[in-house]
PDB file of C-alpha atoms in Angstrom:
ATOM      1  CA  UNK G   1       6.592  78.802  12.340  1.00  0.00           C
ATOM      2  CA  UNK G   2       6.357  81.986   9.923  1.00  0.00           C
ATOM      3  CA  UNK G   3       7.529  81.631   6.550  1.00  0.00           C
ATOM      4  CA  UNK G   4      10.073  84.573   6.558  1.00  0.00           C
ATOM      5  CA  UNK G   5      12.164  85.829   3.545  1.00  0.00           C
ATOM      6  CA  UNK G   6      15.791  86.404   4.549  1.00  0.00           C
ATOM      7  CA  UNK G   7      17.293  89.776   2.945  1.00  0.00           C
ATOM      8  CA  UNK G   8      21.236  90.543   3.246  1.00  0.00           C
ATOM      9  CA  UNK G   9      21.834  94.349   3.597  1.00  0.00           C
ATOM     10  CA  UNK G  10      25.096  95.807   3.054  1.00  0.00           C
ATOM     11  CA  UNK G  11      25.873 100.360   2.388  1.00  0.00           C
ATOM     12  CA  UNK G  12      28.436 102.419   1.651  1.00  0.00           C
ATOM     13  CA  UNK G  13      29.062 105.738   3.341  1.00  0.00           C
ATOM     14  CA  UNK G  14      30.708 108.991   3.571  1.00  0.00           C
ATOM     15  CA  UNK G  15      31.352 108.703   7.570  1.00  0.00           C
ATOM     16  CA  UNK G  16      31.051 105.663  10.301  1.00  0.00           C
ATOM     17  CA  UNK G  17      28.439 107.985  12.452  1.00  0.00           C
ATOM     18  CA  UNK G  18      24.993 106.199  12.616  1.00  0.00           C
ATOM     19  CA  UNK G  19      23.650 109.368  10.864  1.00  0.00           C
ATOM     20  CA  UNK G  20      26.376 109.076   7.929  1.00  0.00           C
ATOM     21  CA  UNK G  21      25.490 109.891   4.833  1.00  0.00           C
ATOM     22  CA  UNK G  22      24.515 106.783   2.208  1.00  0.00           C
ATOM     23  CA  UNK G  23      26.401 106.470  -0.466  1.00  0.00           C
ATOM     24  CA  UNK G  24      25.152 103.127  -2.363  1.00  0.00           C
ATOM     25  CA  UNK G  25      22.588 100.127  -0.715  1.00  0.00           C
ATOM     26  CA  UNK G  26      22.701  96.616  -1.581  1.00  0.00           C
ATOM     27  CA  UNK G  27      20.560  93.805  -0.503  1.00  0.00           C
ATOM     28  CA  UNK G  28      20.008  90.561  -1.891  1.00  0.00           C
ATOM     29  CA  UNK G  29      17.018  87.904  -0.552  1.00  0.00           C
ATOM     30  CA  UNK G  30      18.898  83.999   0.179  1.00  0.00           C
ATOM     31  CA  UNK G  31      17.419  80.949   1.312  1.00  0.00           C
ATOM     32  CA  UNK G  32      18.925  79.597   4.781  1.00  0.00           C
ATOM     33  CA  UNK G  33      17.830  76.165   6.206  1.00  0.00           C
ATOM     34  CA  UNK G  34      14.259  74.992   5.439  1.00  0.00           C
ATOM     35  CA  UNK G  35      13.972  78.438   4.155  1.00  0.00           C
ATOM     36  CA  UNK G  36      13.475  78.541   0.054  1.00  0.00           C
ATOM     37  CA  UNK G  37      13.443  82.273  -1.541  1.00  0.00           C
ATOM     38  CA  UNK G  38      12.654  82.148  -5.694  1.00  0.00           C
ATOM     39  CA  UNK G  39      11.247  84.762  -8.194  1.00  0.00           C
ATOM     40  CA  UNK G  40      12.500  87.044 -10.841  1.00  0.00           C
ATOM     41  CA  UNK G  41      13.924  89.675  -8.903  1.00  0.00           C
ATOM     42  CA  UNK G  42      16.109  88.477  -5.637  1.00  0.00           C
ATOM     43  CA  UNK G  43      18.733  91.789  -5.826  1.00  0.00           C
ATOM     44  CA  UNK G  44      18.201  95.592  -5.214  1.00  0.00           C
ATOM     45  CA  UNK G  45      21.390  97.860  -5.914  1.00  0.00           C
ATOM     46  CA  UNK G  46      21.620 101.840  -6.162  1.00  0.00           C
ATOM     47  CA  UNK G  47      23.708 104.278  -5.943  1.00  0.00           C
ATOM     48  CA  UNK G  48      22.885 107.309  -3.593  1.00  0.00           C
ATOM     49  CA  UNK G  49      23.590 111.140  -4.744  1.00  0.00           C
ATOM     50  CA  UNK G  50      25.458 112.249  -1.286  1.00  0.00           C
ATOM     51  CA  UNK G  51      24.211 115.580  -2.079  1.00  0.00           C
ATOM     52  CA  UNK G  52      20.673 114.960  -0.932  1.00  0.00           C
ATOM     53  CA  UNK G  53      21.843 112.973   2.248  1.00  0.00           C
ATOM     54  CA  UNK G  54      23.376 116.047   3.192  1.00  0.00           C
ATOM     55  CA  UNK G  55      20.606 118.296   2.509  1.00  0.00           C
ATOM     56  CA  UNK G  56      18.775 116.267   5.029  1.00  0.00           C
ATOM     57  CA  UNK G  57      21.680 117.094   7.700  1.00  0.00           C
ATOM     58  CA  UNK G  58      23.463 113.329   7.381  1.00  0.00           C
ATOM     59  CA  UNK G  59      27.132 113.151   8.479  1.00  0.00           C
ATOM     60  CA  UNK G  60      29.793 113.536   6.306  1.00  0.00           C
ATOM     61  CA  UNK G  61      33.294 112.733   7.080  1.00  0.00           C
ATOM     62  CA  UNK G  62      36.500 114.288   5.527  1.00  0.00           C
ATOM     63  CA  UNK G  63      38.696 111.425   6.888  1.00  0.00           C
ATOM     64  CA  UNK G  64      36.068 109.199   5.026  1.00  0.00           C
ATOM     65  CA  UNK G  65      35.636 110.819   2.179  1.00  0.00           C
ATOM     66  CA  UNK G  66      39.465 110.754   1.501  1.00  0.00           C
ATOM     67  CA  UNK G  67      39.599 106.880   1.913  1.00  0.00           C
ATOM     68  CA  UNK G  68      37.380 106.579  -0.586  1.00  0.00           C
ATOM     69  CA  UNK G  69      38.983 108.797  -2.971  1.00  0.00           C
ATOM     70  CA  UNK G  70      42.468 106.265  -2.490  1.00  0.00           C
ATOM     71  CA  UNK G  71      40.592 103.518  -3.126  1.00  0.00           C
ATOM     72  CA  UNK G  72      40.813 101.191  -7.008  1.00  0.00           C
ATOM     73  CA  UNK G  73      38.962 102.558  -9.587  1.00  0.00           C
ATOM     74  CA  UNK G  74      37.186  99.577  -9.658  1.00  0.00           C
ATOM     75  CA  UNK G  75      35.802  99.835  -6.209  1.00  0.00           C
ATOM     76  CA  UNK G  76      34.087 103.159  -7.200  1.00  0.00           C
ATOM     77  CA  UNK G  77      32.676 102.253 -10.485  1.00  0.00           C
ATOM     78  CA  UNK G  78      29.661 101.137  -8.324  1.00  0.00           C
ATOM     79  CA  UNK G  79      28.705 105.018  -7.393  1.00  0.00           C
ATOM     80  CA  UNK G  80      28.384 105.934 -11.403  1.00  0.00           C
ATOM     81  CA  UNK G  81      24.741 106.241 -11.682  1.00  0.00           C
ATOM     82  CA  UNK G  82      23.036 107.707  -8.304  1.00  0.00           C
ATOM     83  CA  UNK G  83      19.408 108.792  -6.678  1.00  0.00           C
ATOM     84  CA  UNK G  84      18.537 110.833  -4.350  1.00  0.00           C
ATOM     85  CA  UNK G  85      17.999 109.198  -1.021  1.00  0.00           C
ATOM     86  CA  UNK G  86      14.594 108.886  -0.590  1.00  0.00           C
ATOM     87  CA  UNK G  87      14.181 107.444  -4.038  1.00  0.00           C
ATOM     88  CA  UNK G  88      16.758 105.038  -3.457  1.00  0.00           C
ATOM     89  CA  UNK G  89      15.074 103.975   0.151  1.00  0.00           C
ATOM     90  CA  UNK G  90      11.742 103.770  -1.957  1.00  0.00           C
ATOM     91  CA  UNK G  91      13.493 100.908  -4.093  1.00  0.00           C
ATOM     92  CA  UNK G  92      14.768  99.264  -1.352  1.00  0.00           C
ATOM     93  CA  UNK G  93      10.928  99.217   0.234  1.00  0.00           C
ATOM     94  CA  UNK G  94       9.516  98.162  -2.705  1.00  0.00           C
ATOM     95  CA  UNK G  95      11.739  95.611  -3.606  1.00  0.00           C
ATOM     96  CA  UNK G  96      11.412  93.742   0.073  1.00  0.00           C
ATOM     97  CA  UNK G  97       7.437  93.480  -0.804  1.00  0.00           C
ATOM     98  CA  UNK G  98       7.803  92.038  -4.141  1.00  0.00           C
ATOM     99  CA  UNK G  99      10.357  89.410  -2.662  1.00  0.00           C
ATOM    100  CA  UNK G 100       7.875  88.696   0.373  1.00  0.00           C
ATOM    101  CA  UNK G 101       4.977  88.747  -1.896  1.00  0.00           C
ATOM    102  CA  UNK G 102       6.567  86.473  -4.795  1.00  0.00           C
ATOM    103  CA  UNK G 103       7.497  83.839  -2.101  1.00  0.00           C
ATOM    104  CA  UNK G 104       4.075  84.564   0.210  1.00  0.00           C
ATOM    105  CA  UNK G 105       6.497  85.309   2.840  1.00  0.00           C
ATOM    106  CA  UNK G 106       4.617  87.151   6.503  1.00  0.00           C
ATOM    107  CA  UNK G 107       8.016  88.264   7.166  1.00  0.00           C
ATOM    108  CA  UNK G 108      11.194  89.760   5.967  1.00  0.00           C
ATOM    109  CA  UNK G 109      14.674  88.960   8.334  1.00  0.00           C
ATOM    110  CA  UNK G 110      17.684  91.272   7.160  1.00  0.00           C
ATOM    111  CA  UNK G 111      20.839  90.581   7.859  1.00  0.00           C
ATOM    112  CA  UNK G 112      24.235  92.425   8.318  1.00  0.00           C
ATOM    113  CA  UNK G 113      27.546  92.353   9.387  1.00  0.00           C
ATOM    114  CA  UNK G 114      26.977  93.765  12.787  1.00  0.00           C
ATOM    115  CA  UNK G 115      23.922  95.838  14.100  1.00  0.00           C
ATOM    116  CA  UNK G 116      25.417  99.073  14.548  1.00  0.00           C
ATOM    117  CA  UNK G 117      26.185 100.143  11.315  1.00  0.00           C
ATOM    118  CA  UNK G 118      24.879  99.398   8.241  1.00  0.00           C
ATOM    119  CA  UNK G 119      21.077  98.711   9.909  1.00  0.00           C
ATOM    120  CA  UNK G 120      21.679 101.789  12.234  1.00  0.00           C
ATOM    121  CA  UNK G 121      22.165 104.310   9.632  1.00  0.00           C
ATOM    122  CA  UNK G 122      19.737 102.646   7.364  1.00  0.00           C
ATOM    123  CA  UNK G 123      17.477 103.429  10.025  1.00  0.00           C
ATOM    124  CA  UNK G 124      18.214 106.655  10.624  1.00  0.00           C
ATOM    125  CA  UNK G 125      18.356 107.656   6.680  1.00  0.00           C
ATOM    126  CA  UNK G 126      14.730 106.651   6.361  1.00  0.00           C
ATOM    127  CA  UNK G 127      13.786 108.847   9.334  1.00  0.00           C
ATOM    128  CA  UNK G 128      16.279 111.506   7.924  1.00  0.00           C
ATOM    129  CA  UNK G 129      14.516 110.810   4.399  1.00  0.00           C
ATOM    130  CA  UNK G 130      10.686 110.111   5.388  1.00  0.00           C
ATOM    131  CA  UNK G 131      10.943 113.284   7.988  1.00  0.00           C
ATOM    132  CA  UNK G 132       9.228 110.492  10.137  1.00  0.00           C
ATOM    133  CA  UNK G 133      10.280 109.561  13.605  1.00  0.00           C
ATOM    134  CA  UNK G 134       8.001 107.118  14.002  1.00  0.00           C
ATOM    135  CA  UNK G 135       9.896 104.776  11.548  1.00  0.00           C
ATOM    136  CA  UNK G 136       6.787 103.285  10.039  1.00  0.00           C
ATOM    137  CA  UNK G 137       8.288 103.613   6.606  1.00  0.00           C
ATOM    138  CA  UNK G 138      11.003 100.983   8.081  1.00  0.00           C
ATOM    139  CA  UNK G 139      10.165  97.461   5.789  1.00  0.00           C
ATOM    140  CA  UNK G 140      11.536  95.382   8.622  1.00  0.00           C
ATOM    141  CA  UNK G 141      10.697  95.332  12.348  1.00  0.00           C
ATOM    142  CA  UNK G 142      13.504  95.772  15.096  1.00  0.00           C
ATOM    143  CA  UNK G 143      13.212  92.340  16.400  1.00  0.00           C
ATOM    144  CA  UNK G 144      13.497  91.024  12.785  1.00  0.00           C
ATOM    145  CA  UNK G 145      17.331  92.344  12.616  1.00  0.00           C
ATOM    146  CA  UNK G 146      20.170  89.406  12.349  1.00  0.00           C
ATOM    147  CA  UNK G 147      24.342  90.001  13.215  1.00  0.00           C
ATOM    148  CA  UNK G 148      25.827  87.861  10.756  1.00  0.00           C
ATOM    149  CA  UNK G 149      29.229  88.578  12.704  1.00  0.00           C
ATOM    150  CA  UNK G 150      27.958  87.228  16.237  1.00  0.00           C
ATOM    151  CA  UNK G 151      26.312  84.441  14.266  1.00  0.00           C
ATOM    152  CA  UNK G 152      29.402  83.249  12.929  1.00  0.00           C
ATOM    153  CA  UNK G 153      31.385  83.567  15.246  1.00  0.00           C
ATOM    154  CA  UNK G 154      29.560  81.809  17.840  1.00  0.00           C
ATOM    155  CA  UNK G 155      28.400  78.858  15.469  1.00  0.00           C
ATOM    156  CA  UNK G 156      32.182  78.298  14.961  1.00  0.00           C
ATOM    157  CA  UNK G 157      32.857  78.126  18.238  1.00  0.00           C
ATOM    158  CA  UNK G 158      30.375  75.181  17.968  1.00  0.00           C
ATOM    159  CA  UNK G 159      31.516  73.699  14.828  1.00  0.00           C
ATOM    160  CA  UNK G 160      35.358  73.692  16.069  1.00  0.00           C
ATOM    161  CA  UNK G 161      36.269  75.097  19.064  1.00  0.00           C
ATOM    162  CA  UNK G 162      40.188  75.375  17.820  1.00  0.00           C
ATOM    163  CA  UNK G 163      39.649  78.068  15.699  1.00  0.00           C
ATOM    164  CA  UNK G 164      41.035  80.720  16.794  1.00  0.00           C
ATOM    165  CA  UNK G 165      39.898  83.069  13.144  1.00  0.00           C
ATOM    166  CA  UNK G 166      36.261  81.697  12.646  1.00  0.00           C
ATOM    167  CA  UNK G 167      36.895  82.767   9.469  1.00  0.00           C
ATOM    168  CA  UNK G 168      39.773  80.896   8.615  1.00  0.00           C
ATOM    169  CA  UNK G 169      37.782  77.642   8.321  1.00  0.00           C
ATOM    170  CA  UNK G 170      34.890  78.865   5.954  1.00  0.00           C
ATOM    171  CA  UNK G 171      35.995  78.054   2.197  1.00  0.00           C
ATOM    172  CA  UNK G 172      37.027  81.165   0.477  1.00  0.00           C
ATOM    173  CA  UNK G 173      34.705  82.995  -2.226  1.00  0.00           C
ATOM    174  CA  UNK G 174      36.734  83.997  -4.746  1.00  0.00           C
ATOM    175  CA  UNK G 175      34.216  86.026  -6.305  1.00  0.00           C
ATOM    176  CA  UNK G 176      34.339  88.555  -3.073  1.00  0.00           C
ATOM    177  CA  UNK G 177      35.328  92.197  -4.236  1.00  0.00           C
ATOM    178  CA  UNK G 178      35.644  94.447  -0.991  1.00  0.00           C
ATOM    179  CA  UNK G 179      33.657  97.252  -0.344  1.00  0.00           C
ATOM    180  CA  UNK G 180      31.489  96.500  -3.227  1.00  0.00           C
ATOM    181  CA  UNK G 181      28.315  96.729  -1.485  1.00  0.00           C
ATOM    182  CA  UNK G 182      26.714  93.980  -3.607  1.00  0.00           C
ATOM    183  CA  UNK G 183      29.529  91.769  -3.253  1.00  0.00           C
ATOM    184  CA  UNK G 184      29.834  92.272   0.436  1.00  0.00           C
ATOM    185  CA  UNK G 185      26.147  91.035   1.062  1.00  0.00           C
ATOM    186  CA  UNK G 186      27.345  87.865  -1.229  1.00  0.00           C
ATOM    187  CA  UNK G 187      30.051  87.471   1.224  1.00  0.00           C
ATOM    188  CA  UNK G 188      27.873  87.575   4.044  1.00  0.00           C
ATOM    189  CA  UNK G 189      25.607  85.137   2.500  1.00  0.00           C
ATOM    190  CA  UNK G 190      28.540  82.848   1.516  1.00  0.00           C
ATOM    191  CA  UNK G 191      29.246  82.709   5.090  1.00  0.00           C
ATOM    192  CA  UNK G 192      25.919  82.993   7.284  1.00  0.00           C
ATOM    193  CA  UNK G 193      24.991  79.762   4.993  1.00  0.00           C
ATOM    194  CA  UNK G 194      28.072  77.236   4.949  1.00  0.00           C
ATOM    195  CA  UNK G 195      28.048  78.314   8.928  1.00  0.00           C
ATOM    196  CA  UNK G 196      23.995  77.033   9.092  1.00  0.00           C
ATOM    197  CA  UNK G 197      24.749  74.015   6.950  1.00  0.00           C
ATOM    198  CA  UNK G 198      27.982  73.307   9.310  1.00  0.00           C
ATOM    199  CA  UNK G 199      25.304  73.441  12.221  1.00  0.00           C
ATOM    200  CA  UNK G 200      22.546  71.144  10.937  1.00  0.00           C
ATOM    201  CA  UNK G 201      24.733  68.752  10.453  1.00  0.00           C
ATOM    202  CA  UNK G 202      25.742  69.219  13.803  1.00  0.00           C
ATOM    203  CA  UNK G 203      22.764  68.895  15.112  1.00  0.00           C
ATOM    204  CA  UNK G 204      21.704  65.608  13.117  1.00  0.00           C
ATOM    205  CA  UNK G 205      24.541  63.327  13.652  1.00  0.00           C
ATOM    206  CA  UNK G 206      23.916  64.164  17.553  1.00  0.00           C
ATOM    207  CA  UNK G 207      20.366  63.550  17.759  1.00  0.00           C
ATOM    208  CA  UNK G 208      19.059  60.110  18.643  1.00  0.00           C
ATOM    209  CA  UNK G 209      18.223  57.921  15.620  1.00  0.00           C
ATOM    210  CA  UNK G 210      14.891  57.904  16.271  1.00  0.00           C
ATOM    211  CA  UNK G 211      14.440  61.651  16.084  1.00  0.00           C
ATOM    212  CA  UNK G 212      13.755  63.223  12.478  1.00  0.00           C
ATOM    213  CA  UNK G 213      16.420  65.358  11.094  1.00  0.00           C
ATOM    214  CA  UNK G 214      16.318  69.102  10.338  1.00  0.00           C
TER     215      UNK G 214
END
């Protein structure tokens, strides 16, 4: 089996189109199962100038835009220092090779809540950013991309088949501020993993006793 590096990607943006305009990217490598991630740097986090996301024609929304301009002071401090995009999607590139190279990791799996946002406009913002179609400045492939939200929901269904909230029997994380992109992918973490754990456990106490554990 490849030794793979597991990255959790969460955004922010201006509109819910999968060409909106990027606002701040988050992701943060994890270990998950037999998989172990260490080294210095395990967190990338930048703020994106929306200026240059619309220069290169991404979508912003006024119904958006005003949400964000409601929302806690707090929430907002995390768009104080920005890039422009492409210098922000070379951070993110460059940080995914350090983590795969630090941990001599083949392979990088990203994960997000969903596949049709926050990897669908990351997608497109490179292309938007690279002026490249192709998508061979992408640092993951396609068939590399994991939906935390079908993942836990369906491994709950396993774990207890009452539950009628999959979330509601996952221990709270205190530490969870919303729509802080950084603190979203800790969420998602938080919750891909005790889900995994929940599973292998699962798995062990039904397998015959003669059979090695995961």
């Amino acid at each position: 089996m490849k030794n793979v590096v597991n990255i959790a990607l969460d955004i922010e943006t201006l509109s819910k189109r999968s060409t909106a305009a990027v606002i701040y990217i988050a992701a943060k490598a994890f270990s998950l199962g037999n998989s172990r991630v260490a080294g210095e740097r395990l967190e990338f986090k930048q703020a994106v100038d929306a200026t240059s996301c619309v220069m290169l024609g991404l979508d912003i929304d006024p119904v958006t835009v005003k949400w964000w301009s409601e929302r806690p002071e707090k929430a907002k401090e995390q768009f104080s220092y920005s890039s422009k995009l492409l210098y922000v999607l070379m951070g993110l590139s460059d940080f995914i090779q350090s983590v795969k190279e630090e941990n001599g990791a083949e392979d990088v799996v990203v994960w997000s809540q969903g596949t049709d946002f926050d990897i669908a406009i990351l997608r497109n913002a490179f292309v938007a950013a690279y002026n490249d179609r192709t998508e061979k400045h992408l640092p993951w492939s396609y068939t590399n991309v994991r939906d935390s939200r079908t993942f836990i929901h369906e491994g709950v269904r396993l774990i207890d088949p009452t539950a009628e909230d999959p979330y509601s029997i996952i221990p709270k994380n205190p530490g969870w501020v919303e729509h802080d992109a950084m603190s979203d992918c800790n969420q998602l973490i938080h919750n891909v993993t005790w889900v995994n754990d929940k599973l292998t456990e699962l798995l062990n106490a039904n397998k015959p006793a003669n059979e090695p554990a995961e």
